Short mmCIF file of C-alpha atoms and ligand atoms in Angstrom, two decimals:
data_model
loop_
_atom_site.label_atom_id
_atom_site.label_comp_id
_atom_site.label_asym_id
_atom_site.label_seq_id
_atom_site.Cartn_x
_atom_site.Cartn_y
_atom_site.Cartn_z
CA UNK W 1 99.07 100.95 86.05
CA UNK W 2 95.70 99.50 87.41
CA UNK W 3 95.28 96.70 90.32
CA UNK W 4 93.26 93.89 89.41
CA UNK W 5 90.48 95.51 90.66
CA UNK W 6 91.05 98.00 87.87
CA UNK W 7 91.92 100.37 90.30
CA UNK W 8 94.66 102.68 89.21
CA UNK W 9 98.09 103.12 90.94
CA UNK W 10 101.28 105.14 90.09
CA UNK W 11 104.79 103.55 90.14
CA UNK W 12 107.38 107.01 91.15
CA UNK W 13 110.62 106.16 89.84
CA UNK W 14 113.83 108.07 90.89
CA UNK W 15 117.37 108.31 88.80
CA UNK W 16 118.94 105.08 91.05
CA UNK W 17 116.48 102.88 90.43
CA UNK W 18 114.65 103.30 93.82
CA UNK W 19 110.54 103.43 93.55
CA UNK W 20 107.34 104.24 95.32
CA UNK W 21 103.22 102.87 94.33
CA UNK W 22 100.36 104.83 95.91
CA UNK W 23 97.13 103.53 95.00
CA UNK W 24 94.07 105.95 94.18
CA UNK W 25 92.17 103.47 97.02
CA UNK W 26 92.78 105.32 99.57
CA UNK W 27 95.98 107.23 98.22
CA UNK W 28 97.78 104.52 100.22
CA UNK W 29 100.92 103.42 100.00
CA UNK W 30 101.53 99.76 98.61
CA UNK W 31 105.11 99.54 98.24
CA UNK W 32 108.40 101.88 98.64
CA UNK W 33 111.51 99.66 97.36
CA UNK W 34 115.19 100.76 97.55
CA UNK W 35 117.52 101.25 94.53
CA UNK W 36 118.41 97.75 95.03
CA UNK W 37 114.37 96.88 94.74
CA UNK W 38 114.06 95.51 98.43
CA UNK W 39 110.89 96.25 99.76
CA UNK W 40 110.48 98.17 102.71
CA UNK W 41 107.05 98.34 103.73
CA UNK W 42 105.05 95.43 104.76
CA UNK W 43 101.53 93.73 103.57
CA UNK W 44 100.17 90.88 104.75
CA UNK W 45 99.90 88.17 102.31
CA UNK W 46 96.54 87.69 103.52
CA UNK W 47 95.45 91.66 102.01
CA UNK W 48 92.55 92.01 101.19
CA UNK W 49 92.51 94.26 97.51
CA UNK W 50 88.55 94.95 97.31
CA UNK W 51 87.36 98.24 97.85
CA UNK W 52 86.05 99.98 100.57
CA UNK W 53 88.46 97.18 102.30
CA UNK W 54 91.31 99.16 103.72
CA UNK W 55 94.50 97.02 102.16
CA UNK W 56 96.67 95.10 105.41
CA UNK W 57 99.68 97.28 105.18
CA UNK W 58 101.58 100.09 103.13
CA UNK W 59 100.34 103.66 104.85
CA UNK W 60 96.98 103.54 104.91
CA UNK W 61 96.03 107.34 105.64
CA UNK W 62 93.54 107.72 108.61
CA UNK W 63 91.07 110.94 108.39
CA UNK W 64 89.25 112.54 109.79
CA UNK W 65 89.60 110.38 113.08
CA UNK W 66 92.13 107.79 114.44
CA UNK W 67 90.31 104.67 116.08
CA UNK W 68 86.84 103.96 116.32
CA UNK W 69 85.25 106.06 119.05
CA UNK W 70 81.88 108.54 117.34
CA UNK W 71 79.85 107.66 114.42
CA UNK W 72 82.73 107.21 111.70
CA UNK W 73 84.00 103.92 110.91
CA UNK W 74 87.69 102.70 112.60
CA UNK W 75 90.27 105.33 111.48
CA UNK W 76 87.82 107.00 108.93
CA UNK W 77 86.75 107.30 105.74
CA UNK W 78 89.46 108.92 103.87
CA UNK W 79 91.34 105.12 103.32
CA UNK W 80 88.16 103.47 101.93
CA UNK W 81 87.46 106.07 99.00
CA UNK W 82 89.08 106.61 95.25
CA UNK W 83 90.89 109.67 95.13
CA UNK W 84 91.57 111.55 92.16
CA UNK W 85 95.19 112.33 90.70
CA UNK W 86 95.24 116.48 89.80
CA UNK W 87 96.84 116.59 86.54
CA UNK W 88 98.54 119.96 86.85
CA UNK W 89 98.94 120.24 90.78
CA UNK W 90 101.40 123.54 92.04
CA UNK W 91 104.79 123.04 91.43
CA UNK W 92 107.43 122.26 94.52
CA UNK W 93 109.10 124.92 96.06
CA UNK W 94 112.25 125.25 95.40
CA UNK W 95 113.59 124.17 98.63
CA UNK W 96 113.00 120.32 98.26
CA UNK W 97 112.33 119.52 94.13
CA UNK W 98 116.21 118.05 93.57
CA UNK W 99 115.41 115.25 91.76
CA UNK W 100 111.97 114.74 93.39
CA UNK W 101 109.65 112.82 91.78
CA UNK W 102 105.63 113.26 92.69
CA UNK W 103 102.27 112.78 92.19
CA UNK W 104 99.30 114.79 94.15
CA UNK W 105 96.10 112.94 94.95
CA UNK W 106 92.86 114.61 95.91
CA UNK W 107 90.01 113.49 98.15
CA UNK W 108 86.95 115.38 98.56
CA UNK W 109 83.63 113.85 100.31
CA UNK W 110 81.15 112.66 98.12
CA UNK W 111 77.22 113.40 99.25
CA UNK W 112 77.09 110.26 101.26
CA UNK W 113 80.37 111.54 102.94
CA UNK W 114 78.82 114.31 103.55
CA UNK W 115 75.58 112.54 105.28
CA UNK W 116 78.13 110.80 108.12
CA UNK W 117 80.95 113.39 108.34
CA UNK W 118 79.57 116.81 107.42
CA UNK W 119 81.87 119.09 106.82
CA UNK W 120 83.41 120.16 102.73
CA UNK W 121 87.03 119.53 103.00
CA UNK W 122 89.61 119.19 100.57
CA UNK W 123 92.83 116.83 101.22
CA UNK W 124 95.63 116.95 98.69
CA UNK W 125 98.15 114.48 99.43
CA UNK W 126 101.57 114.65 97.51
CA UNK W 127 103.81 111.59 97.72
CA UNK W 128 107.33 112.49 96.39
CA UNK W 129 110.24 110.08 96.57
CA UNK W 130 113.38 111.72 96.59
CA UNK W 131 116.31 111.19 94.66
CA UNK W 132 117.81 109.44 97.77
CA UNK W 133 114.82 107.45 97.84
CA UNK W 134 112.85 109.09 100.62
CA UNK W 135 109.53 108.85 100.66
CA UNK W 136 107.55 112.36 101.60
CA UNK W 137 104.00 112.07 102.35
CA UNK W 138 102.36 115.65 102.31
CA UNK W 139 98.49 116.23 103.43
CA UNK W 140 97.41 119.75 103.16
CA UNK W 141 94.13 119.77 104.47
CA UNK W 142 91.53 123.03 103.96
CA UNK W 143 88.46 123.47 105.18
CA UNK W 144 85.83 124.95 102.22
CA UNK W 145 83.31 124.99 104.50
CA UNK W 146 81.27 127.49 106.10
CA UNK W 147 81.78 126.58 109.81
CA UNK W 148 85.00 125.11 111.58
CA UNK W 149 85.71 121.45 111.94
CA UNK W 150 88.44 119.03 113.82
CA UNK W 151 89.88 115.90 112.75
CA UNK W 152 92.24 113.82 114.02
CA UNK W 153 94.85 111.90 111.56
CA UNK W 154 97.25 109.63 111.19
CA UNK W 155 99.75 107.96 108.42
CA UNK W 156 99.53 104.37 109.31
CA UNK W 157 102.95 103.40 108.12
CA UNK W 158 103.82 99.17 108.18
CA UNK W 159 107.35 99.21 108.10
CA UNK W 160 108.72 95.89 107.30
CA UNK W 161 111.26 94.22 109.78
CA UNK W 162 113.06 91.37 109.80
CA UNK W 163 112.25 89.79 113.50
CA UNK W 164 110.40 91.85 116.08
CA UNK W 165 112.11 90.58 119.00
CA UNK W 166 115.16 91.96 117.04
CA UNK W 167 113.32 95.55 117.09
CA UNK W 168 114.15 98.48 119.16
CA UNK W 169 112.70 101.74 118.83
CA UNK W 170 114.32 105.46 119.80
CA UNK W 171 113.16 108.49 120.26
CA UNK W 172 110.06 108.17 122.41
CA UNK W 173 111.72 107.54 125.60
CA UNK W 174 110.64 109.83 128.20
CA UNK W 175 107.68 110.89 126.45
CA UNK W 176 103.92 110.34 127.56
CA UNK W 177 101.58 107.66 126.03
CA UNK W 178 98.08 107.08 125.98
CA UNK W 179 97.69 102.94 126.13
CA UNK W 180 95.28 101.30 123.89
CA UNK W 181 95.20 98.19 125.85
CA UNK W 182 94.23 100.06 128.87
CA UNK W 183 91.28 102.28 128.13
CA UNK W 184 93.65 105.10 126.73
CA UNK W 185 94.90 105.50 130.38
CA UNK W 186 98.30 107.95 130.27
CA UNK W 187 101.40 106.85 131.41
CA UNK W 188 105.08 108.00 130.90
CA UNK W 189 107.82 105.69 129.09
CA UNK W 190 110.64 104.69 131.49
CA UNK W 191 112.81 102.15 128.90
CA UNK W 192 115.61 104.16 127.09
CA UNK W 193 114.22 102.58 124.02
CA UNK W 194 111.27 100.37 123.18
CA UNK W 195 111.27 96.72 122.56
CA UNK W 196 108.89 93.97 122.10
CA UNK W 197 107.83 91.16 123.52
CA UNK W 198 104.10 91.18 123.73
CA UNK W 199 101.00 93.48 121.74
CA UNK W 200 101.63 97.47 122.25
CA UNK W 201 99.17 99.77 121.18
CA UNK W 202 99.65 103.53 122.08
CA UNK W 203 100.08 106.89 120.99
CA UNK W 204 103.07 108.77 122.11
CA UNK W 205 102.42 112.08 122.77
CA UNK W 206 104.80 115.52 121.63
CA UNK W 207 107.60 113.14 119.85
CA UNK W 208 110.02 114.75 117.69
CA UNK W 209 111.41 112.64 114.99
CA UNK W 210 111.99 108.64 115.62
CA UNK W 211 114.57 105.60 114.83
CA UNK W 212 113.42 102.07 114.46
CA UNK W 213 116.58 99.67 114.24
CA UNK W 214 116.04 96.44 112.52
CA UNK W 215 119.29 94.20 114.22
CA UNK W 216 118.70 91.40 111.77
CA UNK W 217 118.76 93.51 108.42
CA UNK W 218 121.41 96.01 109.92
CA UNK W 219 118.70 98.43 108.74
CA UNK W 220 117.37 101.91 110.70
CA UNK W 221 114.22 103.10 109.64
CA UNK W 222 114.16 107.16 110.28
CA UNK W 223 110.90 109.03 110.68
CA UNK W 224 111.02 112.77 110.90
CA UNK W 225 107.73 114.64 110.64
CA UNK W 226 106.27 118.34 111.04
CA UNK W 227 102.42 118.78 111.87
CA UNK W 228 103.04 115.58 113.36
CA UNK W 229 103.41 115.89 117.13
CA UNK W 230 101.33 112.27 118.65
CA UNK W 231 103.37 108.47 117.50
CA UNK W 232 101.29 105.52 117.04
CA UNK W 233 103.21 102.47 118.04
CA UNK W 234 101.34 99.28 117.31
CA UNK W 235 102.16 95.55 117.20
CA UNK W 236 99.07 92.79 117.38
CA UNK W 237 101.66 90.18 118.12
CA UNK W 238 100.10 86.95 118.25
CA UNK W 239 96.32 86.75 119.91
CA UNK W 240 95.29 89.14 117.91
CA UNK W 241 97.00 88.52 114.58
CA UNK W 242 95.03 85.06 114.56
CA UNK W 243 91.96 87.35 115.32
CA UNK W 244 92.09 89.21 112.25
CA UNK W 245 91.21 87.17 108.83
CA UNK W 246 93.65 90.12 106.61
CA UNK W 247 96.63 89.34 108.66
CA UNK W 248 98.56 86.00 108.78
CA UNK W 249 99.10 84.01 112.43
CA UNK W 250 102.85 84.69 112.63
CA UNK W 251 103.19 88.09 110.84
CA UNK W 252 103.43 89.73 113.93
CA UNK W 253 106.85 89.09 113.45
CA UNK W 254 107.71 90.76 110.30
CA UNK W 255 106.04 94.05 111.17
CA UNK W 256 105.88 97.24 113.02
CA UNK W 257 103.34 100.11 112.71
CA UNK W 258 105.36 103.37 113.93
CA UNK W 259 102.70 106.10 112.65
CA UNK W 260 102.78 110.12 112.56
CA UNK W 261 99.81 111.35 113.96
CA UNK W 262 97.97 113.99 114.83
CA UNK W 263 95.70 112.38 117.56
CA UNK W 264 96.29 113.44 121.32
CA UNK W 265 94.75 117.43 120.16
CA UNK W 266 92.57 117.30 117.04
CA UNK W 267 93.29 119.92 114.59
CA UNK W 268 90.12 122.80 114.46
CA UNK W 269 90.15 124.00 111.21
CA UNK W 270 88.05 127.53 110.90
CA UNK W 271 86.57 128.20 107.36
CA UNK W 272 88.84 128.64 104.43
CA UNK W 273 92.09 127.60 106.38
CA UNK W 274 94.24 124.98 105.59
CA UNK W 275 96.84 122.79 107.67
CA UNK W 276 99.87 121.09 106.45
CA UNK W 277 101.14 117.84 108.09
CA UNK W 278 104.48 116.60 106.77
CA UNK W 279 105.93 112.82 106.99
CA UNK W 280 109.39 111.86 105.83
CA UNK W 281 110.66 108.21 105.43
CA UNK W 282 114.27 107.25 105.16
CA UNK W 283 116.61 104.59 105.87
CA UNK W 284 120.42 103.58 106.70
CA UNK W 285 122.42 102.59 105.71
CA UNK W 286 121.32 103.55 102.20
CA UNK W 287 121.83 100.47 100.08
O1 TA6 P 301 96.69 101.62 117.28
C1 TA6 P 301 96.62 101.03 116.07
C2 TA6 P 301 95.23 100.45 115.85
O2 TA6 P 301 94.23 101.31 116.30
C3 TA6 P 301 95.13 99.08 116.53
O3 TA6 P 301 94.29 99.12 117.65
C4 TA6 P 301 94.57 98.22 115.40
O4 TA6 P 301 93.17 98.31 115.36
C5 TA6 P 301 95.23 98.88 114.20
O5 TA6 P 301 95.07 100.25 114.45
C6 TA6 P 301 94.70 98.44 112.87
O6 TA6 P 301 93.45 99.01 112.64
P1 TA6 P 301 92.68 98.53 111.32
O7 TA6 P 301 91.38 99.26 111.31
O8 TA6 P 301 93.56 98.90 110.15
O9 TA6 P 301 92.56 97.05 111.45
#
Protein backbone atom coordinates (compact mmCIF):
# COMPACT_ATOMS: atom_id res chain seq x y z
CA UNK A 1 0.00 0.00 0.00
CA UNK A 2 1.42 3.61 -0.51
CA UNK A 3 0.82 6.80 1.92
CA UNK A 4 -0.41 9.73 0.27
CA UNK A 5 2.84 10.79 -0.23
CA UNK A 6 3.18 7.76 -2.46
CA UNK A 7 5.36 6.38 -0.09
CA UNK A 8 5.02 2.67 0.27
CA UNK A 9 4.08 0.78 3.51
CA UNK A 10 3.38 -2.94 4.32
CA UNK A 11 0.26 -4.05 6.31
CA UNK A 12 1.68 -7.75 8.30
CA UNK A 13 -1.30 -9.66 8.93
CA UNK A 14 -1.33 -12.67 11.39
CA UNK A 15 -4.02 -15.80 11.44
CA UNK A 16 -6.31 -13.79 14.39
CA UNK A 17 -6.74 -10.91 12.71
CA UNK A 18 -4.04 -8.89 14.60
CA UNK A 19 -1.71 -6.46 12.22
CA UNK A 20 1.40 -4.39 12.00
CA UNK A 21 2.36 -1.17 9.09
CA UNK A 22 6.03 -0.16 8.81
CA UNK A 23 6.56 2.47 6.43
CA UNK A 24 9.70 2.47 3.98
CA UNK A 25 10.15 6.35 5.55
CA UNK A 26 12.16 5.54 7.92
CA UNK A 27 11.17 1.73 8.33
CA UNK A 28 9.01 3.14 11.15
CA UNK A 29 6.34 1.84 12.67
CA UNK A 30 2.81 3.52 12.04
CA UNK A 31 0.47 1.27 13.62
CA UNK A 32 0.44 -2.30 15.52
CA UNK A 33 -3.43 -3.17 16.20
CA UNK A 34 -4.66 -6.22 18.21
CA UNK A 35 -6.86 -9.05 16.84
CA UNK A 36 -9.67 -7.02 17.95
CA UNK A 37 -8.11 -3.95 15.65
CA UNK A 38 -7.43 -1.55 18.71
CA UNK A 39 -4.56 0.40 18.13
CA UNK A 40 -1.77 0.33 20.31
CA UNK A 41 0.72 2.74 19.37
CA UNK A 42 0.19 6.37 19.39
CA UNK A 43 0.49 9.38 16.64
CA UNK A 44 -0.31 12.63 17.11
CA UNK A 45 -3.08 13.85 15.08
CA UNK A 46 -1.03 16.73 14.37
CA UNK A 47 1.83 14.15 12.26
CA UNK A 48 3.40 15.48 10.03
CA UNK A 49 3.55 12.69 6.74
CA UNK A 50 6.22 14.66 4.46
CA UNK A 51 9.47 13.32 4.08
CA UNK A 52 12.56 13.86 5.60
CA UNK A 53 9.88 14.87 8.51
CA UNK A 54 10.25 12.16 11.08
CA UNK A 55 6.27 11.09 11.56
CA UNK A 56 4.98 12.15 15.58
CA UNK A 57 4.74 8.64 16.82
CA UNK A 58 4.85 4.79 15.89
CA UNK A 59 8.80 3.68 16.47
CA UNK A 60 10.65 5.92 14.77
CA UNK A 61 14.21 4.14 14.66
CA UNK A 62 17.09 6.46 15.86
CA UNK A 63 20.72 5.72 14.17
CA UNK A 64 23.46 6.24 14.31
CA UNK A 65 23.04 8.63 17.43
CA UNK A 66 20.30 9.28 20.07
CA UNK A 67 19.76 13.16 20.71
CA UNK A 68 21.32 15.94 19.14
CA UNK A 69 24.83 16.41 20.50
CA UNK A 70 27.83 16.26 17.12
CA UNK A 71 27.17 17.17 13.64
CA UNK A 72 24.12 14.73 12.86
CA UNK A 73 20.72 15.94 13.07
CA UNK A 74 18.43 15.02 16.51
CA UNK A 75 18.40 11.17 16.74
CA UNK A 76 19.96 10.70 13.18
CA UNK A 77 19.50 10.09 9.89
CA UNK A 78 18.37 6.61 9.62
CA UNK A 79 14.35 7.87 10.38
CA UNK A 80 14.41 10.57 7.63
CA UNK A 81 15.49 8.21 4.61
CA UNK A 82 13.44 5.54 2.23
CA UNK A 83 14.56 2.22 2.89
CA UNK A 84 14.33 -0.52 0.60
CA UNK A 85 12.24 -3.86 1.20
CA UNK A 86 14.83 -7.07 0.20
CA UNK A 87 12.68 -9.27 -1.74
CA UNK A 88 14.25 -12.58 -0.80
CA UNK A 89 15.81 -11.70 2.73
CA UNK A 90 17.29 -15.12 4.88
CA UNK A 91 14.76 -17.14 6.16
CA UNK A 92 13.94 -17.22 10.22
CA UNK A 93 15.53 -19.61 12.23
CA UNK A 94 13.71 -22.07 13.30
CA UNK A 95 13.48 -21.08 16.81
CA UNK A 96 10.90 -18.15 16.43
CA UNK A 97 9.04 -18.57 12.62
CA UNK A 98 5.56 -20.21 14.27
CA UNK A 99 3.28 -18.37 12.49
CA UNK A 100 5.52 -15.28 12.10
CA UNK A 101 4.81 -13.01 9.65
CA UNK A 102 7.77 -10.46 8.29
CA UNK A 103 9.14 -8.16 6.14
CA UNK A 104 13.06 -7.01 6.13
CA UNK A 105 13.88 -3.42 5.25
CA UNK A 106 17.31 -2.19 4.27
CA UNK A 107 19.02 1.15 4.75
CA UNK A 108 22.29 1.93 3.38
CA UNK A 109 23.78 5.69 3.23
CA UNK A 110 23.45 7.34 0.14
CA UNK A 111 26.67 9.72 -1.00
CA UNK A 112 25.30 12.66 0.84
CA UNK A 113 25.03 10.26 3.90
CA UNK A 114 28.15 9.52 3.44
CA UNK A 115 29.42 13.39 3.33
CA UNK A 116 27.86 13.95 7.18
CA UNK A 117 28.21 10.44 8.68
CA UNK A 118 31.08 8.63 6.96
CA UNK A 119 31.16 5.38 7.51
CA UNK A 120 29.40 2.27 4.76
CA UNK A 121 27.00 0.50 6.93
CA UNK A 122 24.31 -1.73 6.24
CA UNK A 123 21.05 -1.91 8.62
CA UNK A 124 18.53 -4.63 7.92
CA UNK A 125 15.62 -4.27 10.03
CA UNK A 126 13.02 -7.21 10.18
CA UNK A 127 9.64 -6.44 11.72
CA UNK A 128 7.76 -9.75 12.38
CA UNK A 129 4.44 -9.87 14.21
CA UNK A 130 3.84 -12.99 15.76
CA UNK A 131 1.02 -15.14 15.68
CA UNK A 132 0.16 -13.83 19.22
CA UNK A 133 0.47 -10.52 17.85
CA UNK A 134 3.88 -9.46 19.07
CA UNK A 135 5.61 -7.17 17.39
CA UNK A 136 9.63 -8.03 16.93
CA UNK A 137 11.75 -5.32 15.73
CA UNK A 138 15.23 -6.78 14.61
CA UNK A 139 18.30 -4.35 13.50
CA UNK A 140 21.33 -6.20 12.49
CA UNK A 141 23.73 -3.68 11.87
CA UNK A 142 27.34 -4.46 9.88
CA UNK A 143 29.90 -2.40 9.27
CA UNK A 144 31.26 -2.76 5.29
CA UNK A 145 33.64 -0.42 5.92
CA UNK A 146 37.23 -0.32 6.05
CA UNK A 147 37.79 1.25 9.52
CA UNK A 148 35.62 0.82 12.80
CA UNK A 149 32.74 3.03 13.71
CA UNK A 150 30.21 3.62 16.90
CA UNK A 151 26.71 4.51 16.94
CA UNK A 152 24.39 4.88 19.38
CA UNK A 153 20.54 3.73 18.78
CA UNK A 154 17.40 3.65 19.87
CA UNK A 155 13.66 2.29 18.92
CA UNK A 156 11.57 5.22 19.80
CA UNK A 157 8.46 3.31 20.64
CA UNK A 158 4.95 5.72 21.41
CA UNK A 159 2.94 3.42 23.19
CA UNK A 160 -0.54 4.58 23.43
CA UNK A 161 -2.19 4.96 26.97
CA UNK A 162 -5.24 5.81 28.12
CA UNK A 163 -4.43 8.67 30.94
CA UNK A 164 -0.85 9.30 32.03
CA UNK A 165 -1.56 10.08 35.49
CA UNK A 166 -3.09 6.52 35.33
CA UNK A 167 0.55 5.21 34.18
CA UNK A 168 3.02 3.35 36.19
CA UNK A 169 6.04 1.90 34.94
CA UNK A 170 8.18 -1.38 36.38
CA UNK A 171 11.20 -2.60 35.97
CA UNK A 172 13.60 0.33 36.20
CA UNK A 173 13.49 0.79 39.81
CA UNK A 174 16.79 0.78 41.31
CA UNK A 175 18.53 1.32 38.21
CA UNK A 176 20.72 4.47 37.22
CA UNK A 177 19.51 7.30 34.87
CA UNK A 178 21.07 9.90 33.04
CA UNK A 179 18.38 13.08 33.22
CA UNK A 180 17.66 14.98 30.16
CA UNK A 181 16.27 17.86 31.99
CA UNK A 182 19.39 18.20 33.92
CA UNK A 183 22.35 18.29 31.62
CA UNK A 184 22.46 14.35 31.48
CA UNK A 185 23.51 14.52 35.21
CA UNK A 186 23.29 10.62 36.74
CA UNK A 187 21.20 9.80 39.41
CA UNK A 188 19.73 6.49 40.82
CA UNK A 189 15.79 5.74 40.86
CA UNK A 190 14.43 5.46 44.44
CA UNK A 191 10.34 4.96 43.53
CA UNK A 192 9.45 1.17 43.33
CA UNK A 193 7.87 2.11 40.09
CA UNK A 194 7.63 5.24 37.98
CA UNK A 195 4.76 7.56 37.68
CA UNK A 196 3.95 10.82 36.22
CA UNK A 197 3.11 13.93 37.06
CA UNK A 198 5.33 16.35 35.29
CA UNK A 199 7.94 16.05 31.82
CA UNK A 200 10.65 13.05 32.33
CA UNK A 201 13.26 12.66 29.99
CA UNK A 202 16.05 10.05 30.77
CA UNK A 203 17.78 7.08 29.84
CA UNK A 204 17.87 4.25 32.25
CA UNK A 205 20.89 2.59 32.26
CA UNK A 206 21.54 -1.70 32.31
CA UNK A 207 17.53 -2.42 32.42
CA UNK A 208 16.44 -5.81 31.74
CA UNK A 209 13.04 -6.14 30.31
CA UNK A 210 10.10 -3.52 31.40
CA UNK A 211 6.13 -3.33 32.27
CA UNK A 212 4.11 -0.26 31.58
CA UNK A 213 0.50 -0.68 33.20
CA UNK A 214 -2.20 1.32 31.66
CA UNK A 215 -4.97 1.39 34.95
CA UNK A 216 -7.63 2.87 32.74
CA UNK A 217 -7.50 0.23 29.78
CA UNK A 218 -6.61 -2.67 32.29
CA UNK A 219 -3.81 -3.03 29.71
CA UNK A 220 0.23 -3.94 30.46
CA UNK A 221 2.44 -3.12 27.83
CA UNK A 222 5.65 -5.68 28.09
CA UNK A 223 9.01 -4.77 26.61
CA UNK A 224 11.71 -7.38 26.62
CA UNK A 225 14.82 -6.66 24.56
CA UNK A 226 18.46 -8.17 23.90
CA UNK A 227 21.30 -5.75 22.56
CA UNK A 228 19.25 -3.41 24.36
CA UNK A 229 20.79 -2.59 27.74
CA UNK A 230 19.98 1.76 28.17
CA UNK A 231 15.63 2.71 28.50
CA UNK A 232 14.51 5.92 27.22
CA UNK A 233 11.64 7.16 29.27
CA UNK A 234 10.12 10.30 27.87
CA UNK A 235 6.93 12.34 28.44
CA UNK A 236 6.79 16.28 27.15
CA UNK A 237 3.74 16.69 29.30
CA UNK A 238 2.36 19.97 28.80
CA UNK A 239 5.04 23.07 28.25
CA UNK A 240 6.53 21.39 25.85
CA UNK A 241 3.77 19.61 23.96
CA UNK A 242 2.40 23.26 23.14
CA UNK A 243 6.09 23.87 22.04
CA UNK A 244 6.12 21.46 19.37
CA UNK A 245 3.77 22.28 16.13
CA UNK A 246 3.61 17.93 15.33
CA UNK A 247 2.17 17.27 18.68
CA UNK A 248 -1.27 18.40 20.01
CA UNK A 249 -1.53 20.67 23.52
CA UNK A 250 -3.09 17.89 25.61
CA UNK A 251 -1.56 14.71 24.05
CA UNK A 252 0.73 14.47 26.70
CA UNK A 253 -1.88 12.58 28.12
CA UNK A 254 -2.44 9.80 25.78
CA UNK A 255 1.22 8.88 25.44
CA UNK A 256 4.34 7.38 26.73
CA UNK A 257 7.73 6.91 24.95
CA UNK A 258 9.41 3.77 26.83
CA UNK A 259 12.36 3.13 24.18
CA UNK A 260 15.16 0.27 23.89
CA UNK A 261 18.29 1.77 23.45
CA UNK A 262 21.58 1.40 23.06
CA UNK A 263 22.82 4.89 24.29
CA UNK A 264 24.76 5.05 27.73
CA UNK A 265 28.03 2.86 25.69
CA UNK A 266 27.92 3.29 21.91
CA UNK A 267 28.40 0.18 20.03
CA UNK A 268 32.21 0.16 18.08
CA UNK A 269 31.75 -1.80 15.26
CA UNK A 270 35.35 -3.03 13.67
CA UNK A 271 35.24 -3.75 9.85
CA UNK A 272 33.09 -6.49 8.51
CA UNK A 273 31.28 -7.17 11.93
CA UNK A 274 27.85 -6.98 12.56
CA UNK A 275 25.65 -6.41 15.82
CA UNK A 276 22.22 -7.57 16.48
CA UNK A 277 19.83 -5.57 18.75
CA UNK A 278 16.51 -7.27 19.45
CA UNK A 279 13.06 -5.50 20.63
CA UNK A 280 9.93 -7.42 21.52
CA UNK A 281 6.44 -5.84 22.08
CA UNK A 282 3.59 -7.55 23.79
CA UNK A 283 0.63 -6.95 25.79
CA UNK A 284 -1.92 -8.39 28.55
CA UNK A 285 -4.16 -9.31 28.82
CA UNK A 286 -4.27 -10.47 25.20
CA UNK A 287 -7.62 -9.37 23.87
O1 LIG B 1 14.43 11.63 25.26
C1 LIG B 1 13.55 11.68 24.23
C2 LIG B 1 13.84 12.88 23.36
O2 LIG B 1 15.20 13.08 23.16
C3 LIG B 1 13.19 14.13 23.97
O3 LIG B 1 14.14 15.02 24.48
C4 LIG B 1 12.43 14.70 22.77
O4 LIG B 1 13.28 15.51 22.00
C5 LIG B 1 12.05 13.42 22.05
O5 LIG B 1 13.23 12.65 22.10
C6 LIG B 1 11.50 13.60 20.67
O6 LIG B 1 12.53 13.93 19.79
P1 LIG B 1 12.08 14.30 18.29
O7 LIG B 1 13.34 14.62 17.56
O8 LIG B 1 11.38 13.09 17.74
O9 LIG B 1 11.15 15.45 18.44
Amino acid sequence: TKDRNGISQVILHNPRGASARVSLHGGQILSWKTDHGEELLFTSSKAIFKPPTPVRGGIPICFPQFGNHGTLEQHGFARNKIWVIDENPPPLPPSNSNGKAYIDLLLKPSEHDLKIWPHTFEFRLRVGLSADGYLTLTSRIRNINCKPFSFSIAYHTYFSITDISEVRVEGLETLDYLDNLCQRERFTEQGDAITFESEVDRVYLSSSDVAIFDHERKRTFIIRKEGLPDVVVWNPWEKKSKAMADFGDEEYKQMLCVDGAAIEKPITLKPGEEWTGRLELSYLPSS
